[in-house]
Coordinates of C-alpha atoms in Angstrom, one line a residue:
M5 CA 3.2 119.2 10.9
S6 CA 2.0 121.9 13.2
Q7 CA 4.1 123.8 15.8
L8 CA 2.6 121.5 18.7
Q9 CA 3.1 118.3 16.8
K10 CA 6.9 119.2 16.4
L11 CA 7.0 120.0 20.0
D12 CA 5.5 116.8 20.8
A13 CA 8.1 114.8 18.6
Y14 CA 10.9 116.6 20.0
F15 CA 10.0 116.0 23.7
A16 CA 9.1 112.3 23.0
E17 CA 12.6 111.8 21.4
H18 CA 14.6 113.6 24.2
R19 CA 12.5 112.4 27.2
D20 CA 15.0 110.0 28.7
A21 CA 17.8 112.4 28.5
H22 CA 15.8 115.2 29.7
L23 CA 15.0 113.2 32.9
A24 CA 18.5 112.2 33.4
E25 CA 19.5 115.8 33.3
L26 CA 16.8 116.8 35.6
N27 CA 17.9 114.1 38.1
E28 CA 21.3 115.8 38.2
F29 CA 19.5 119.0 39.3
L30 CA 17.5 117.2 41.9
R31 CA 20.6 115.4 43.4
I32 CA 21.9 118.9 44.7
P33 CA 20.6 119.3 48.1
S34 CA 19.8 123.0 47.9
I35 CA 18.0 123.6 51.1
S36 CA 18.1 127.3 51.7
A37 CA 16.8 127.2 55.3
L38 CA 19.9 125.3 56.6
S39 CA 23.4 127.0 56.8
A40 CA 25.0 123.6 56.4
H41 CA 23.8 123.6 52.7
K42 CA 25.2 127.1 51.8
E43 CA 27.9 125.5 49.4
D44 CA 25.0 123.3 47.8
M45 CA 23.1 126.4 47.2
Q46 CA 26.1 127.8 45.2
T47 CA 26.2 124.6 43.4
A48 CA 22.8 124.8 42.2
A49 CA 23.1 128.2 41.1
N50 CA 26.4 127.3 39.2
W51 CA 24.4 124.3 37.6
L52 CA 21.6 126.4 36.6
A53 CA 24.0 129.2 35.1
T54 CA 25.9 126.5 32.9
K55 CA 22.6 125.1 31.6
L56 CA 21.5 128.4 30.6
K57 CA 24.6 129.2 28.7
N58 CA 24.6 125.8 26.9
L59 CA 21.0 126.8 25.9
G60 CA 22.4 130.0 24.1
I61 CA 21.1 132.3 26.8
E62 CA 23.1 135.6 26.9
N63 CA 24.5 137.7 29.8
V64 CA 24.1 134.7 32.1
S65 CA 25.2 135.9 35.7
I66 CA 25.1 134.6 39.2
D67 CA 24.2 137.7 41.1
Q68 CA 25.0 137.6 44.8
T69 CA 22.5 139.0 47.4
A70 CA 22.7 139.4 51.2
G71 CA 21.5 135.8 51.2
H72 CA 21.6 133.1 48.6
P73 CA 22.5 134.2 44.8
V74 CA 20.0 134.8 42.0
V75 CA 20.5 133.3 38.6
Y76 CA 20.0 135.7 35.6
G77 CA 20.2 135.4 31.9
E78 CA 18.5 136.9 28.7
W79 CA 18.0 136.3 25.0
L80 CA 16.8 139.5 23.2
H81 CA 16.6 138.8 19.5
A82 CA 13.0 138.6 18.7
E83 CA 12.6 142.1 17.3
G84 CA 9.3 143.5 17.7
A85 CA 8.1 140.7 19.9
P86 CA 7.1 140.5 23.5
T87 CA 9.4 139.8 26.3
V88 CA 8.6 136.9 28.8
L89 CA 10.4 137.1 32.3
F90 CA 10.6 133.6 33.5
Y91 CA 10.6 133.2 37.4
G92 CA 11.4 130.2 39.5
H93 CA 13.4 128.9 42.4
Y94 CA 16.2 126.4 42.8
D95 CA 16.0 126.1 46.5
V96 CA 14.0 123.3 48.4
Q97 CA 12.4 122.6 51.8
P98 CA 14.2 120.6 54.3
V99 CA 13.6 116.9 54.3
D100 CA 12.7 116.0 57.8
P101 CA 11.2 113.7 58.9
L102 CA 13.8 111.8 57.0
E103 CA 12.6 108.3 58.1
L104 CA 9.2 108.7 56.4
W105 CA 10.9 109.0 53.0
E106 CA 10.5 105.7 51.0
T107 CA 13.6 106.5 49.0
A108 CA 16.5 108.9 49.7
P109 CA 15.2 112.6 49.2
F110 CA 18.1 113.6 46.9
E111 CA 18.4 110.4 45.0
P112 CA 15.5 110.5 42.2
T113 CA 13.5 107.6 41.8
I114 CA 10.6 106.7 39.4
R115 CA 7.8 104.8 40.6
D116 CA 4.3 104.4 38.8
N117 CA 5.4 107.1 36.2
K118 CA 6.0 109.6 39.2
L119 CA 9.5 111.2 40.0
F120 CA 10.2 111.1 43.6
A121 CA 12.7 113.6 45.2
R122 CA 12.8 116.8 47.2
G123 CA 12.1 119.6 44.7
A124 CA 10.8 117.2 42.0
S125 CA 7.5 119.3 41.9
D126 CA 8.3 122.3 44.0
D127 CA 10.1 124.0 42.2
K128 CA 13.1 122.2 40.4
G129 CA 11.1 120.0 38.2
Q130 CA 9.0 123.1 36.8
V131 CA 11.9 125.4 36.4
F132 CA 13.6 122.8 34.5
M133 CA 10.7 122.6 32.2
H134 CA 11.3 126.1 31.4
L135 CA 14.9 125.6 30.3
K136 CA 13.9 122.4 28.1
T137 CA 11.1 124.5 26.5
I138 CA 13.7 127.0 25.2
E139 CA 15.9 124.2 24.1
A140 CA 13.2 122.7 22.1
L141 CA 12.2 126.1 20.3
F142 CA 16.0 126.6 19.5
A143 CA 16.3 123.1 18.2
L144 CA 13.1 123.4 16.1
D145 CA 13.3 126.9 14.7
G146 CA 16.9 128.1 15.3
T147 CA 15.4 131.0 17.3
L148 CA 12.7 131.9 19.7
P149 CA 9.4 133.5 19.0
V150 CA 9.7 135.8 21.8
N151 CA 12.3 137.6 23.8
V152 CA 13.1 135.8 27.2
K153 CA 14.8 136.7 30.6
F154 CA 15.4 134.2 33.4
L155 CA 15.2 135.2 37.1
I156 CA 15.7 132.1 39.3
E157 CA 16.2 132.7 43.0
G158 CA 17.5 130.6 46.1
E159 CA 15.3 131.9 48.7
E160 CA 11.7 131.3 47.9
E161 CA 11.3 128.7 50.7
I162 CA 12.4 131.1 53.2
G163 CA 10.2 133.9 52.1
S164 CA 12.3 135.6 49.3
A165 CA 13.7 137.9 52.0
H166 CA 16.4 139.6 49.6
L167 CA 14.6 139.3 46.3
P168 CA 12.6 142.6 46.6
A169 CA 15.8 144.6 47.0
Y170 CA 17.3 143.0 44.0
V171 CA 14.2 143.6 41.8
D172 CA 14.1 147.1 42.9
A173 CA 17.7 147.8 42.0
N174 CA 17.2 146.1 38.6
K175 CA 14.0 147.1 37.2
E176 CA 15.4 148.2 33.9
K177 CA 17.3 144.8 33.5
L178 CA 13.9 143.0 34.4
A179 CA 11.8 144.9 32.2
A180 CA 9.2 142.6 30.3
D181 CA 5.7 142.2 29.1
L182 CA 4.7 139.4 31.3
I183 CA 6.1 137.3 34.1
L184 CA 5.6 133.6 33.7
I185 CA 5.9 131.3 36.8
S186 CA 5.4 127.6 37.1
D187 CA 5.1 127.0 40.9
T188 CA 1.5 126.3 41.4
G189 CA -0.5 123.3 40.1
L190 CA -3.4 121.9 38.1
Y191 CA -7.0 122.2 39.5
A192 CA -7.1 118.3 39.5
P193 CA -5.6 115.4 37.7
G194 CA -6.2 116.0 33.9
K195 CA -8.0 119.5 34.6
P196 CA -5.5 122.3 33.8
A197 CA -5.9 125.6 35.6
V198 CA -4.4 129.1 35.2
C199 CA -4.1 130.7 38.6
Y200 CA -4.8 134.3 38.4
G201 CA -4.5 135.3 42.0
L202 CA -2.8 134.2 45.2
R203 CA -3.3 134.9 49.0
G204 CA -0.9 137.0 51.0
L205 CA 0.6 136.2 54.3
A206 CA 1.3 137.5 57.7
G207 CA 2.9 135.5 60.4
I208 CA 3.5 136.1 64.2
Q209 CA 4.8 134.3 67.2
I210 CA 3.1 134.8 70.7
D211 CA 5.4 134.2 73.6
V212 CA 3.6 134.2 77.0
R213 CA 5.8 134.5 80.2
G214 CA 4.4 133.9 83.6
A215 CA 6.5 133.0 86.7
K216 CA 10.4 133.1 86.7
G217 CA 10.5 129.4 86.5
D218 CA 8.2 126.3 86.4
L219 CA 6.3 125.9 89.6
H220 CA 5.1 122.8 91.5
S221 CA 1.3 122.4 90.7
G222 CA 0.4 121.4 94.2
L223 CA 2.1 124.2 95.9
Y224 CA 1.3 127.0 93.5
G225 CA -1.8 125.7 91.4
G226 CA -4.8 128.1 91.5
G227 CA -2.8 130.9 93.0
V228 CA -0.5 131.7 90.1
Q229 CA -1.3 132.1 86.5
N230 CA -0.6 129.1 84.2
A231 CA 1.3 130.3 81.0
I232 CA -0.4 127.7 78.9
H233 CA -4.1 128.5 80.3
A234 CA -3.2 132.1 79.5
L235 CA -1.9 131.2 76.0
A236 CA -5.2 129.2 75.4
N237 CA -7.4 132.1 76.4
I238 CA -5.7 134.3 73.8
L239 CA -5.8 131.7 71.2
A240 CA -9.5 131.0 71.7
S241 CA -10.4 134.6 71.5
F242 CA -9.2 134.8 67.8
R243 CA -12.1 133.1 66.2
D244 CA -15.6 132.1 67.0
E245 CA -17.2 128.6 66.9
H246 CA -17.8 129.1 63.2
G247 CA -14.3 130.0 62.4
T248 CA -15.2 133.7 61.9
I249 CA -12.1 135.8 63.1
Q250 CA -13.0 138.0 66.0
V251 CA -9.9 140.4 65.7
D252 CA -11.3 143.9 65.4
G253 CA -11.3 145.4 61.9
F254 CA -9.8 142.1 60.4
Y255 CA -12.2 142.1 57.5
D256 CA -12.4 145.9 57.1
N257 CA -10.5 145.9 53.6
V258 CA -11.5 142.5 52.2
R259 CA -12.2 142.8 48.7
P260 CA -15.4 140.7 47.9
L261 CA -15.7 138.1 45.4
S262 CA -17.4 139.1 42.2
D263 CA -20.7 137.3 40.9
E264 CA -18.9 136.1 38.2
E265 CA -16.1 134.5 40.2
R266 CA -18.5 132.9 42.4
Q267 CA -20.3 131.5 39.5
A268 CA -16.9 130.3 38.0
Y269 CA -16.0 128.5 41.1
K270 CA -19.4 126.9 41.4
D271 CA -19.3 125.7 37.8
L272 CA -16.1 123.7 38.8
N273 CA -18.4 121.3 40.7
F274 CA -15.9 120.7 43.5
D275 CA -16.4 117.5 45.2
E276 CA -16.3 118.0 49.0
Q277 CA -17.0 114.4 49.8
A278 CA -13.7 113.4 47.9
L279 CA -11.9 116.1 49.8
K280 CA -13.2 114.7 53.1
E281 CA -12.0 111.1 52.2
E282 CA -8.7 112.6 50.8
V283 CA -7.6 114.3 54.1
G284 CA -9.4 112.2 56.4
V285 CA -12.0 114.0 58.2
T286 CA -15.7 113.6 58.6
E287 CA -16.9 117.2 58.1
L288 CA -15.3 120.4 56.9
F289 CA -15.2 123.6 58.7
G290 CA -15.2 127.2 57.6
E291 CA -16.5 130.6 57.5
A292 CA -20.4 130.5 57.0
G293 CA -21.8 131.6 53.7
Y294 CA -19.0 130.6 51.5
S295 CA -18.2 127.4 49.6
Y296 CA -14.9 125.5 50.3
L297 CA -13.2 126.9 47.2
E298 CA -14.3 130.5 48.2
Q299 CA -13.0 130.1 51.6
T300 CA -9.7 128.7 50.6
W301 CA -9.0 130.9 47.6
A302 CA -10.6 134.2 48.4
R303 CA -11.3 134.6 52.1
P304 CA -8.6 135.6 54.8
T305 CA -7.7 133.0 57.6
L306 CA -6.1 133.0 61.0
E307 CA -4.5 129.6 61.8
V308 CA -2.5 128.3 64.6
N309 CA 0.3 126.4 63.2
G310 CA 2.0 125.4 66.4
V311 CA 1.9 125.5 70.3
F312 CA 4.6 124.8 72.6
G313 CA 5.2 124.9 76.5
G314 CA 5.1 122.7 79.6
F315 CA 5.9 119.0 79.8
S316 CA 5.1 116.9 77.0
G317 CA 7.2 113.8 77.6
E318 CA 6.2 110.3 78.7
G319 CA 4.2 110.1 81.8
I320 CA 3.1 113.2 83.7
K321 CA 5.0 115.8 85.4
T322 CA 3.0 118.0 87.9
V323 CA 4.2 121.6 87.0
L324 CA 2.7 124.9 86.5
P325 CA 4.5 126.1 83.2
A326 CA 6.2 129.5 83.3
E327 CA 6.4 129.8 79.4
A328 CA 4.2 129.0 76.4
G329 CA 4.0 130.1 72.8
A330 CA 2.3 129.7 69.7
K331 CA 3.0 130.3 66.0
I332 CA 0.1 132.0 63.8
T333 CA -0.1 132.8 60.2
C334 CA -2.9 134.6 58.5
R335 CA -3.5 134.1 54.7
L336 CA -4.5 137.5 53.3
V337 CA -6.7 138.4 50.3
P338 CA -6.6 141.5 48.0
D339 CA -6.6 145.0 49.7
Q340 CA -5.5 143.7 53.0
D341 CA -2.2 145.2 54.2
P342 CA 0.0 142.8 56.0
D343 CA 1.6 145.5 58.2
E344 CA -2.1 146.6 59.3
I345 CA -3.2 143.1 59.9
V346 CA 0.0 142.5 62.4
A347 CA -0.9 145.8 64.1
K348 CA -4.5 144.5 64.7
L349 CA -3.2 141.3 65.9
R350 CA -1.0 142.9 68.5
A351 CA -3.9 145.2 69.6
H352 CA -6.2 142.0 69.8
V353 CA -3.6 140.2 71.9
E354 CA -3.1 143.1 74.2
K355 CA -6.9 143.4 74.7
H356 CA -7.1 139.7 75.6
K357 CA -4.1 139.1 77.5
P358 CA -4.9 137.6 80.9
V359 CA -3.5 139.0 84.1
G360 CA -0.3 137.4 85.7
V361 CA 1.6 137.2 82.5
D362 CA 3.8 139.1 80.0
V363 CA 3.1 138.6 76.2
T364 CA 5.6 139.5 73.4
I365 CA 4.8 139.2 69.7
S366 CA 7.5 138.5 67.1
E367 CA 6.9 139.1 63.4
F368 CA 7.6 136.6 60.7
D369 CA 7.0 136.4 57.0
K370 CA 4.8 139.2 55.5
G371 CA 3.4 139.6 52.0
P372 CA 0.3 141.1 50.3
A373 CA -1.9 139.2 48.0
Y374 CA -1.9 139.3 44.4
I375 CA -4.5 139.1 41.6
T376 CA -4.8 139.7 37.9
P377 CA -8.1 140.0 36.0
F378 CA -8.6 136.6 34.5
D379 CA -9.9 138.0 31.2
H380 CA -6.4 139.5 30.6
P381 CA -5.0 138.5 27.2
V382 CA -2.0 136.8 28.7
I383 CA -4.3 134.8 31.0
Q384 CA -6.6 133.7 28.4
A385 CA -3.7 132.8 26.1
A386 CA -2.4 130.4 28.6
G387 CA -5.8 128.9 28.9
R388 CA -5.9 128.2 25.2
S389 CA -2.4 126.7 25.2
Y390 CA -3.6 124.2 28.2
E391 CA -6.8 123.2 26.3
R392 CA -4.8 122.3 23.2
V393 CA -2.7 119.9 24.9
Y394 CA -4.9 118.5 27.8
E395 CA -8.0 118.6 25.5
V396 CA -10.4 119.8 28.3
P397 CA -11.5 123.3 29.2
T398 CA -9.1 125.3 31.5
A399 CA -10.3 126.3 34.7
Y400 CA -9.5 129.8 36.0
I401 CA -8.7 129.7 39.7
R402 CA -7.0 131.5 42.6
G403 CA -4.4 129.8 44.9
G404 CA -4.8 129.5 48.6
G405 CA -1.1 129.8 49.2
S406 CA 1.4 132.5 48.8
I407 CA 4.4 133.1 46.5
P408 CA 6.0 136.1 48.5
I409 CA 7.7 137.7 45.4
V410 CA 4.6 137.8 43.1
A411 CA 2.9 140.7 44.8
A412 CA 6.4 142.4 44.7
F413 CA 6.6 141.8 41.0
D414 CA 3.2 143.4 40.5
Q415 CA 4.1 146.4 42.7
M416 CA 7.7 147.1 41.4
L417 CA 7.5 146.0 37.7
Q418 CA 3.8 146.5 37.0
L419 CA 3.6 143.5 34.9
P420 CA 0.9 140.7 34.6
V421 CA 2.0 137.5 36.2
V422 CA 1.0 134.3 34.7
L423 CA 0.9 131.4 37.0
M424 CA 1.2 128.2 34.9
G425 CA 1.6 125.3 37.2
F426 CA 1.7 121.4 36.6
G427 CA 1.9 120.1 39.9
L428 CA -0.9 118.6 41.9
N429 CA -1.9 119.0 45.5
S430 CA -1.4 115.4 46.3
E431 CA 2.4 115.6 45.4
N432 CA 3.7 116.1 49.0
F433 CA 5.8 119.1 48.3
H434 CA 7.1 120.4 51.7
A435 CA 6.5 116.8 53.1
P436 CA 8.3 113.3 52.8
N437 CA 8.1 111.5 49.5
E438 CA 7.5 114.6 47.3
H439 CA 7.0 113.7 43.8
F440 CA 6.1 115.0 40.3
H441 CA 3.6 113.3 37.9
L442 CA 5.6 112.7 34.9
E443 CA 2.4 112.8 32.8
N444 CA 2.4 116.5 33.8
F445 CA 6.0 116.9 33.2
D446 CA 5.3 115.5 29.6
K447 CA 2.2 117.6 28.8
G448 CA 3.6 120.7 30.6
L449 CA 6.7 120.9 28.3
R450 CA 4.1 121.0 25.3
V451 CA 2.0 123.5 27.1
L452 CA 4.7 126.0 27.8
G453 CA 6.1 125.7 24.1
D454 CA 2.8 126.4 22.7
Y455 CA 2.2 129.4 25.0
L456 CA 5.4 131.1 23.8
Y457 CA 4.1 130.9 20.3
E458 CA 0.8 132.3 21.6
V459 CA 2.3 135.1 23.4
A460 CA 4.3 136.0 20.1
S461 CA 0.9 136.7 18.5
L462 CA -0.4 139.0 21.2
P463 CA -0.5 142.7 20.7
L464 CA 1.4 143.6 23.8
K465 CA 4.0 146.0 22.5

């Protein structure tokens, strides 16, 4: 019986027990953004630490940070073998609006072979798969083919604010040959993908202030600047009608796509019509000269995420608003510096600020993009493991989103990062009715086990 067949038999035999155990984890409302759940965050960290110890992982600790704790553990008895650092997060997004959930967000429910719960896909379900993979290898072989370390944090959903300092202070403890992360997704149902790059992030809030208070639009309209109109002018100045960003120097350091990458994306035969139907639009929109995949994986963006100000209740209120604001995020690509982009946004706003208002800018999440050459041995090994289980070729893709700590791992630990995800874009992570397709839970366990055997055979030392 092959190693993969042994993994398959083990996971099939223990499936019900594993799902029951995962449900325990999902019932913990570990919402990092809400102070009311601080004790729940500690409960989740304790749960993980106990599970790691039960697996046989050593030197397990719950390391406090200035925010929520980090869970660490290691097993280092595979002499001469590579070391894999597993990263994941146990915190989840808030559940609002609660009324849109079909079942309670922290009461896991299976429907149509999908596990519904907050965190089922992002990222508790995938973190749990790392634990069960280690359990299976210990059970089958009595040992592990590689050395392993675990770093599971509780602040990914709020930007991993305190993790870089932790990593910087623990470089020796976290030393490894590669970092394995399962917090991304497949390219499509039944189509596995290794993600070799992520976009970075720079976020700001623009606050516009005009008069000292709202004014009667009949008495003052036309003679005093309206804060919403002023804000609208600023927002309109950011992009042209084709979506090309008009901020001076915004594209200066953008790393161009290689011909090989552009051909690889073209070969995926992405179905734009299916996407339009999925998201409910009649036409797609984006920067001229680039395909949808190129736009969303390898080109930077500037998006208005929210606008506020004035009266928005039922009926009408004839006021001239004194205040207005907007939240903006830019997704960045390799070689763009988040601090430089924020400085350019500030300069742009100052240049386009209308008369009669004051404008302030607040900074939010920032992080650089990350990319690893997709011909790296650890990336190609991941592709082989996917193909053995899914029995179709693996796609090599970039992700349009951001995992803030990935670039920090790259810079501080100087290790290749392997993003082996098993979610799907349709699984409503960050939204009501988040779920995880159990077909990919089942296959993903086998992929991860096979991958650790693959890594053991690589000349990484």
